CSV table of C-alpha atoms (C1' of nucleotides) in Angstrom, one decimal:
chain,number,residue,atom,x,y,z
A,1,MET,CA,0.0,0.0,0.0
A,2,SER,CA,2.4,2.9,-1.2
A,3,THR,CA,1.3,6.4,-2.2
A,4,THR,CA,0.3,6.6,-5.8
A,5,TYR,CA,0.8,9.5,-8.1
A,6,ARG,CA,-0.8,10.7,-11.4
A,7,ILE,CA,1.1,11.5,-14.5
A,8,GLY,CA,1.0,15.3,-13.9
A,9,GLU,CA,2.4,15.0,-10.3
A,10,VAL,CA,5.2,12.7,-11.7
A,11,SER,CA,6.1,14.9,-14.5
A,12,GLU,CA,6.4,17.8,-12.2
A,13,ARG,CA,8.6,16.1,-9.9
A,14,VAL,CA,11.1,14.7,-12.4
A,15,GLY,CA,11.0,18.0,-14.6
A,16,ILE,CA,9.6,16.4,-17.8
A,17,THR,CA,6.4,16.8,-19.7
A,18,THR,CA,3.7,14.2,-19.5
A,19,ARG,CA,4.2,13.5,-23.3
A,20,THR,CA,7.6,12.2,-22.6
A,21,ILE,CA,6.4,9.9,-19.8
A,22,ARG,CA,3.6,8.5,-22.2
A,23,TYR,CA,6.1,8.2,-24.9
A,24,TYR,CA,8.7,6.1,-22.8
A,25,GLU,CA,5.7,3.8,-21.9
A,26,GLU,CA,4.9,3.5,-25.5
A,27,LEU,CA,8.5,2.3,-26.1
A,28,GLY,CA,8.2,0.0,-23.2
A,29,LEU,CA,10.8,1.8,-21.2
A,30,LEU,CA,8.3,2.2,-18.5
A,31,GLY,CA,6.0,-0.3,-16.8
A,32,GLY,CA,3.0,0.0,-18.9
A,33,ALA,CA,2.6,-3.7,-20.2
A,34,PRO,CA,-0.4,-3.3,-22.6
A,35,GLY,CA,-3.0,-4.7,-20.1
A,36,ASP,CA,-2.0,-3.1,-17.0
A,37,ARG,CA,-4.6,-0.4,-17.4
A,38,SER,CA,-8.0,-0.4,-19.2
A,39,LYS,CA,-8.0,2.1,-22.0
A,40,GLY,CA,-8.9,5.6,-21.2
A,41,THR,CA,-8.2,5.3,-17.3
A,42,HIS,CA,-5.7,7.2,-15.4
A,43,ARG,CA,-2.0,6.1,-15.3
A,44,LEU,CA,-0.9,5.6,-11.7
A,45,TYR,CA,2.7,5.5,-10.4
A,46,ASP,CA,4.4,4.8,-7.2
A,47,ASP,CA,7.8,5.8,-5.6
A,48,ASP,CA,9.5,3.0,-7.3
A,49,ASP,CA,8.2,4.2,-10.8
A,50,VAL,CA,9.5,7.6,-10.1
A,51,SER,CA,12.9,6.5,-8.9
A,52,ARG,CA,13.2,4.3,-12.0
A,53,LEU,CA,12.3,7.3,-14.2
A,54,THR,CA,14.8,9.5,-12.5
A,55,GLU,CA,17.5,7.0,-13.2
A,56,LEU,CA,16.6,6.7,-16.8
A,57,LEU,CA,16.6,10.5,-17.1
A,58,ARG,CA,20.1,10.8,-15.5
A,59,LEU,CA,21.5,8.3,-18.0
A,60,ARG,CA,19.8,10.2,-20.8
A,61,ASP,CA,20.8,13.7,-19.8
A,62,LEU,CA,24.3,13.1,-18.2
A,63,LEU,CA,25.4,10.6,-20.8
A,64,GLY,CA,23.4,11.5,-23.8
A,65,LEU,CA,22.2,8.0,-24.3
A,66,THR,CA,19.5,7.2,-27.0
A,67,LEU,CA,16.4,5.5,-25.8
A,68,GLU,CA,17.6,2.4,-27.5
A,69,GLU,CA,20.8,2.3,-25.5
A,70,LEU,CA,18.8,3.1,-22.4
A,71,THR,CA,16.6,0.2,-22.7
A,72,ALA,CA,19.5,-2.2,-22.5
A,73,LEU,CA,20.8,-0.4,-19.3
A,74,ALA,CA,17.5,0.1,-17.7
A,75,GLU,CA,16.8,-3.6,-17.1
A,76,THR,CA,19.0,-3.0,-14.1
A,77,GLY,CA,16.3,-0.7,-12.7
A,78,GLN,CA,13.6,-3.2,-13.5
A,79,ALA,CA,15.4,-5.9,-11.9
A,80,ARG,CA,16.6,-4.0,-8.9
A,81,ALA,CA,13.0,-2.7,-8.3
A,82,ALA,CA,11.8,-6.2,-8.5
A,83,LEU,CA,13.9,-7.0,-5.5
A,84,ARG,CA,12.0,-4.4,-3.5
A,85,ASP,CA,8.7,-5.6,-4.7
A,86,GLU,CA,6.1,-7.5,-2.9
A,87,TRP,CA,6.9,-10.2,-5.7
A,88,ALA,CA,10.3,-10.5,-4.2
A,89,GLU,CA,8.9,-11.7,-1.0
A,90,THR,CA,7.4,-14.8,-2.8
A,91,ALA,CA,10.4,-15.3,-4.8
A,92,THR,CA,12.9,-18.1,-3.9
A,93,ASP,CA,16.5,-17.2,-2.9
A,94,GLU,CA,17.6,-18.7,-6.2
A,95,GLU,CA,15.5,-16.1,-8.0
A,96,ARG,CA,16.9,-13.5,-6.0
A,97,ALA,CA,20.3,-14.5,-6.5
A,98,ALA,CA,19.8,-14.5,-10.2
A,99,ILE,CA,18.6,-11.0,-10.4
A,100,VAL,CA,21.5,-9.9,-8.3
A,101,GLU,CA,24.0,-11.6,-10.7
A,102,ARG,CA,22.3,-9.9,-13.8
A,103,ALA,CA,22.2,-6.5,-12.1
A,104,PHE,CA,25.9,-6.4,-11.3
A,105,PRO,CA,27.4,-6.2,-14.8
A,106,LEU,CA,24.8,-3.6,-15.8
A,107,VAL,CA,25.5,-1.2,-12.9
A,108,GLU,CA,29.3,-1.8,-13.5
A,109,ARG,CA,28.8,-0.8,-17.2
A,110,GLN,CA,26.9,2.4,-16.2
A,111,LEU,CA,29.8,3.3,-13.6
A,112,GLU,CA,32.3,2.8,-16.5
A,113,LEU,CA,30.3,5.1,-18.8
A,114,VAL,CA,30.2,7.8,-16.1
A,115,ARG,CA,33.8,7.7,-15.3
A,116,GLY,CA,34.7,7.8,-19.0
A,117,ARG,CA,32.6,10.8,-19.4
A,118,ILE,CA,34.2,12.4,-16.4
A,119,GLU,CA,37.7,11.8,-18.0
A,120,LYS,CA,36.7,13.5,-21.2
A,121,LEU,CA,35.1,16.4,-19.5
A,122,ALA,CA,38.2,16.8,-17.3
A,123,GLU,CA,40.5,17.0,-20.4
A,124,PHE,CA,38.0,19.6,-21.8
A,125,ALA,CA,38.2,21.7,-18.8
A,126,ARG,CA,42.1,21.5,-18.9
A,127,GLU,CA,41.9,22.9,-22.5
A,128,LEU,CA,39.6,25.5,-21.5
A,129,GLU,CA,41.8,26.7,-18.7
A,130,GLY,CA,44.6,26.8,-21.4
A,131,LYS,CA,42.5,28.9,-23.5
A,132,LEU,CA,41.9,31.4,-20.7
A,133,GLU,CA,45.6,31.7,-19.9
A,134,GLN,CA,46.2,32.3,-23.6
A,135,LEU,CA,43.7,34.9,-23.6
A,136,ALA,CA,45.0,36.6,-20.5
A,137,ALA,CA,48.5,36.7,-22.1
A,138,GLU,CA,47.1,38.3,-25.2
A,139,ARG,CA,45.5,40.9,-23.1
A,140,ARG,CA,48.7,41.8,-21.3
A,141,LYS,CA,50.5,42.0,-24.6
A,142,LEU,CA,47.9,44.5,-25.8
A,143,ARG,CA,48.7,47.2,-23.3
B,1,MET,CA,48.1,29.3,-48.1
B,2,SER,CA,46.8,26.6,-45.7
B,3,THR,CA,46.0,23.2,-46.8
B,4,THR,CA,42.2,22.7,-47.7
B,5,TYR,CA,40.1,19.7,-47.5
B,6,ARG,CA,36.8,18.6,-48.8
B,7,ILE,CA,33.7,18.1,-47.0
B,8,GLY,CA,34.2,14.1,-47.1
B,9,GLU,CA,37.6,14.5,-45.5
B,10,VAL,CA,36.4,16.7,-42.9
B,11,SER,CA,33.5,14.5,-41.9
B,12,GLU,CA,35.8,11.5,-41.6
B,13,ARG,CA,38.4,13.4,-39.5
B,14,VAL,CA,35.7,14.8,-36.9
B,15,GLY,CA,33.6,11.6,-37.0
B,16,ILE,CA,30.2,13.0,-38.3
B,17,THR,CA,28.3,12.8,-41.6
B,18,THR,CA,28.6,15.2,-44.4
B,19,ARG,CA,24.9,16.0,-43.9
B,20,THR,CA,25.6,17.3,-40.5
B,21,ILE,CA,28.2,19.6,-41.7
B,22,ARG,CA,25.8,21.0,-44.4
B,23,TYR,CA,23.2,21.3,-42.0
B,24,TYR,CA,25.3,23.3,-39.6
B,25,GLU,CA,26.2,25.5,-42.5
B,26,GLU,CA,22.6,26.1,-43.2
B,27,LEU,CA,22.1,27.2,-39.7
B,28,GLY,CA,25.0,29.7,-39.7
B,29,LEU,CA,26.8,27.7,-37.2
B,30,LEU,CA,29.7,27.1,-39.7
B,31,GLY,CA,31.3,29.6,-42.0
B,32,GLY,CA,29.1,29.4,-45.2
B,33,ALA,CA,28.1,33.0,-45.5
B,34,PRO,CA,25.6,32.7,-48.6
B,35,GLY,CA,27.8,33.9,-51.2
B,36,ASP,CA,31.1,32.6,-50.1
B,37,ARG,CA,30.8,29.9,-52.8
B,38,SER,CA,29.0,29.8,-56.1
B,39,LYS,CA,26.2,27.2,-56.2
B,40,GLY,CA,27.1,23.6,-57.1
B,41,THR,CA,30.8,24.2,-56.4
B,42,HIS,CA,32.7,22.2,-53.8
B,43,ARG,CA,32.7,23.3,-50.3
B,44,LEU,CA,36.5,23.9,-49.0
B,45,TYR,CA,37.6,23.8,-45.4
B,46,ASP,CA,40.9,24.7,-43.8
B,47,ASP,CA,42.5,23.5,-40.4
B,48,ASP,CA,40.8,26.5,-38.5
B,49,ASP,CA,37.4,25.4,-39.7
B,50,VAL,CA,38.2,21.9,-38.5
B,51,SER,CA,39.1,22.9,-35.1
B,52,ARG,CA,36.2,25.2,-34.8
B,53,LEU,CA,33.8,22.2,-35.9
B,54,THR,CA,35.5,20.0,-33.4
B,55,GLU,CA,34.9,22.6,-30.5
B,56,LEU,CA,31.2,22.7,-31.5
B,57,LEU,CA,31.0,18.9,-31.4
B,58,ARG,CA,32.5,18.7,-28.0
B,59,LEU,CA,30.0,21.0,-26.6
B,60,ARG,CA,27.2,19.3,-28.3
B,61,ASP,CA,28.3,15.8,-27.3
B,62,LEU,CA,29.8,16.4,-23.8
B,63,LEU,CA,27.3,18.9,-22.6
B,64,GLY,CA,24.3,18.1,-24.7
B,65,LEU,CA,23.6,21.5,-25.9
B,66,THR,CA,21.1,22.3,-28.5
B,67,LEU,CA,22.2,23.9,-31.7
B,68,GLU,CA,20.7,27.1,-30.6
B,69,GLU,CA,22.6,27.3,-27.4
B,70,LEU,CA,25.8,26.2,-29.2
B,71,THR,CA,25.3,29.2,-31.6
B,72,ALA,CA,25.7,31.7,-28.5
B,73,LEU,CA,28.8,30.0,-27.2
B,74,ALA,CA,30.3,29.3,-30.7
B,75,GLU,CA,30.9,33.1,-31.1
B,76,THR,CA,34.0,32.5,-29.0
B,77,GLY,CA,35.5,30.1,-31.7
B,78,GLN,CA,34.5,32.7,-34.4
B,79,ALA,CA,36.4,35.5,-32.5
B,80,ARG,CA,39.3,33.4,-31.5
B,81,ALA,CA,39.7,32.2,-35.1
B,82,ALA,CA,39.6,35.7,-36.3
B,83,LEU,CA,42.6,36.5,-34.1
B,84,ARG,CA,44.8,34.0,-35.9
B,85,ASP,CA,43.4,34.9,-39.5
B,86,GLU,CA,45.2,36.9,-42.0
B,87,TRP,CA,42.4,39.4,-41.2
B,88,ALA,CA,43.9,39.9,-37.8
B,89,GLU,CA,47.2,41.1,-39.1
B,90,THR,CA,45.4,44.1,-40.7
B,91,ALA,CA,43.3,44.6,-37.4
B,92,THR,CA,44.3,47.3,-35.1
B,93,ASP,CA,45.2,46.7,-31.5
B,94,GLU,CA,42.0,48.1,-30.3
B,95,GLU,CA,40.1,45.5,-32.6
B,96,ARG,CA,42.1,42.8,-31.2
B,97,ALA,CA,41.6,43.9,-27.5
B,98,ALA,CA,37.8,44.0,-28.2
B,99,ILE,CA,37.9,40.5,-29.5
B,100,VAL,CA,39.9,39.2,-26.5
B,101,GLU,CA,37.5,40.9,-24.1
B,102,ARG,CA,34.4,39.4,-25.9
B,103,ALA,CA,35.9,36.0,-25.8
B,104,PHE,CA,36.9,35.9,-22.2
B,105,PRO,CA,33.4,35.5,-20.6
B,106,LEU,CA,32.4,32.9,-23.2
B,107,VAL,CA,35.3,30.7,-22.4
B,108,GLU,CA,34.5,31.2,-18.7
B,109,ARG,CA,31.0,30.2,-19.2
B,110,GLN,CA,32.0,27.0,-21.2
B,111,LEU,CA,34.3,26.2,-18.2
B,112,GLU,CA,31.4,26.7,-15.7
B,113,LEU,CA,29.3,24.4,-17.8
B,114,VAL,CA,31.9,21.6,-17.9
B,115,ARG,CA,32.7,21.9,-14.2
B,116,GLY,CA,29.1,21.7,-13.3
B,117,ARG,CA,28.6,18.6,-15.4
B,118,ILE,CA,31.6,17.1,-13.9
B,119,GLU,CA,30.1,17.6,-10.5
B,120,LYS,CA,26.7,16.0,-11.4
B,121,LEU,CA,28.6,13.0,-12.9
B,122,ALA,CA,30.8,12.5,-9.8
B,123,GLU,CA,27.7,12.4,-7.6
B,124,PHE,CA,26.2,9.9,-10.0
B,125,ALA,CA,29.4,7.8,-9.7
B,126,ARG,CA,29.2,7.8,-6.1
B,127,GLU,CA,25.6,6.6,-6.2
B,128,LEU,CA,26.4,3.8,-8.5
B,129,GLU,CA,29.2,2.8,-6.2
B,130,GLY,CA,26.7,2.6,-3.4
B,131,LYS,CA,24.4,0.4,-5.6
B,132,LEU,CA,27.4,-1.9,-6.2
B,133,GLU,CA,28.2,-2.2,-2.5
B,134,GLN,CA,24.4,-2.9,-1.9
B,135,LEU,CA,24.4,-5.6,-4.4
B,136,ALA,CA,27.6,-7.1,-3.0
B,137,ALA,CA,25.8,-7.3,0.5
B,138,GLU,CA,22.8,-8.8,-1.0
B,139,ARG,CA,24.9,-11.5,-2.8
B,140,ARG,CA,26.6,-12.3,0.6
B,141,LYS,CA,23.4,-12.6,2.5
B,142,LEU,CA,22.2,-15.0,-0.2
B,143,ARG,CA,24.8,-17.7,0.5
C,1,DT,C1',-22.6,20.4,-11.3
C,2,DT,C1',-18.3,22.9,-12.0
C,3,DG,C1',-13.3,22.6,-12.5
C,4,DC,C1',-9.3,20.5,-13.1
C,5,DT,C1',-6.6,16.8,-14.7
C,6,DC,C1',-6.5,13.2,-17.2
C,7,DC,C1',-7.2,10.6,-21.8
C,8,DT,C1',-6.2,9.6,-27.2
C,9,DC,C1',-5.3,11.0,-31.6
C,10,DA,C1',-2.4,13.5,-34.6
C,11,DC,C1',0.3,16.9,-36.8
C,12,DG,C1',4.6,19.9,-35.9
C,13,DT,C1',9.5,20.3,-34.9
C,14,DC,C1',14.6,19.6,-34.0
C,15,DA,C1',18.7,17.4,-35.8
C,16,DC,C1',20.0,14.9,-38.5
C,17,DG,C1',19.7,9.9,-41.9
C,18,DT,C1',19.1,8.3,-46.2
C,19,DG,C1',18.6,7.7,-50.9
C,20,DA,C1',17.5,9.8,-56.0
C,21,DG,C1',19.5,11.9,-59.7
C,22,DG,C1',22.9,14.8,-61.5
C,23,DT,C1',27.5,17.6,-62.1
C,24,DG,C1',32.6,18.4,-61.5
C,25,DG,C1',37.7,17.7,-60.7
C,26,DC,C1',42.2,14.3,-60.7
D,1,DT,C1',36.8,8.9,-70.6
D,2,DT,C1',36.0,6.4,-66.3
D,3,DG,C1',35.3,6.8,-61.3
D,4,DC,C1',35.0,8.9,-57.3
D,5,DT,C1',33.4,12.5,-54.5
D,6,DC,C1',30.9,16.2,-54.5
D,7,DC,C1',26.1,18.8,-55.4
D,8,DT,C1',21.1,19.9,-54.4
D,9,DC,C1',16.4,18.6,-53.3
D,10,DA,C1',13.4,15.9,-50.5
D,11,DC,C1',11.3,12.5,-47.9
D,12,DG,C1',12.1,9.6,-43.4
D,13,DT,C1',13.1,9.1,-38.5
D,14,DC,C1',13.9,9.8,-33.5
D,15,DA,C1',12.4,12.1,-29.3
D,16,DC,C1',9.6,14.4,-28.3
D,17,DG,C1',6.2,19.5,-28.3
D,18,DT,C1',1.7,21.2,-28.9
D,19,DG,C1',-2.9,21.7,-29.8
D,20,DA,C1',-7.8,19.5,-30.6
D,21,DG,C1',-11.7,17.2,-28.7
D,22,DG,C1',-13.6,14.4,-25.3
D,23,DT,C1',-13.9,11.7,-20.6
D,24,DG,C1',-13.5,10.9,-15.4
D,25,DG,C1',-12.7,11.6,-10.3
D,26,DC,C1',-12.6,14.8,-5.9
DNA sequence: TTGCTCCTCACGTCACGTGAGGTGGC
DNA sequence: TTGCTCCTCACGTCACGTGAGGTGGC
């Protein structure tokens, strides 16, 4: 019995439009198995959905992944969410262990991507600092 | 008299398609003042054009800026390139000084954006490390 | 009942991708 | 002259933006 939110609340909390949420559902990135909800009724989300969506958006915004690339990495979120679900309470230890083993390489992959991006940005920063020094030198020369 | 390249060579060197280069020219992001070239003739680029394009692509790829945002920040490149041009040799010291003063805040702005992005990625990395530890704990618990 | 938020089409847009058909320089 | 790369339309696509017109829950 967790709190539920409507699409407008979710979109506001995570800072995107409702259109984006519906589009992600359409692509299968978010829950929304066709049949979860009778046509025309309101979509409902819980805190797990929100944190899963937030994770997707960070991967999208910070790494610039396409939605197709996101799909591959997002399985992590699905699996990890499953661990917290009521479903997990009825799962066997073997099933839980399998989920953990599958999640591991995906989280590691994400971490690699993030660290690689940090490296590139650090190099970019160093170059920009060089440019600033160069400009400062040019300025001194001109007076 | 610097070396010139055709669009295919440039696209290969910087890792994008020729379509993208033409599109950027269409938007006014790259040289291509309408009249620089008689219609139908080959586009020609020099090393300055290539480094300017590379700078644009880094801002696009590493920071995820839109082409509109890029336009604002790219003036830096234009101005800084002008300093190296033959044009610069005929420019007065006042003109050169003005270019330097205009370039300063733009490069500083870029550096701010890059550092901000690094901060966000660093936090993301810390969270992912936390997730890995959590998964490791879960794994130990399960056997 | 009155709003407000939700719903489903569906066309528009940004940043290109991808041919189609044709011209120009080593 | 033969290729190869270039050229200009122009339609397609991805990831949504933006209404139009209508239904449903406090």
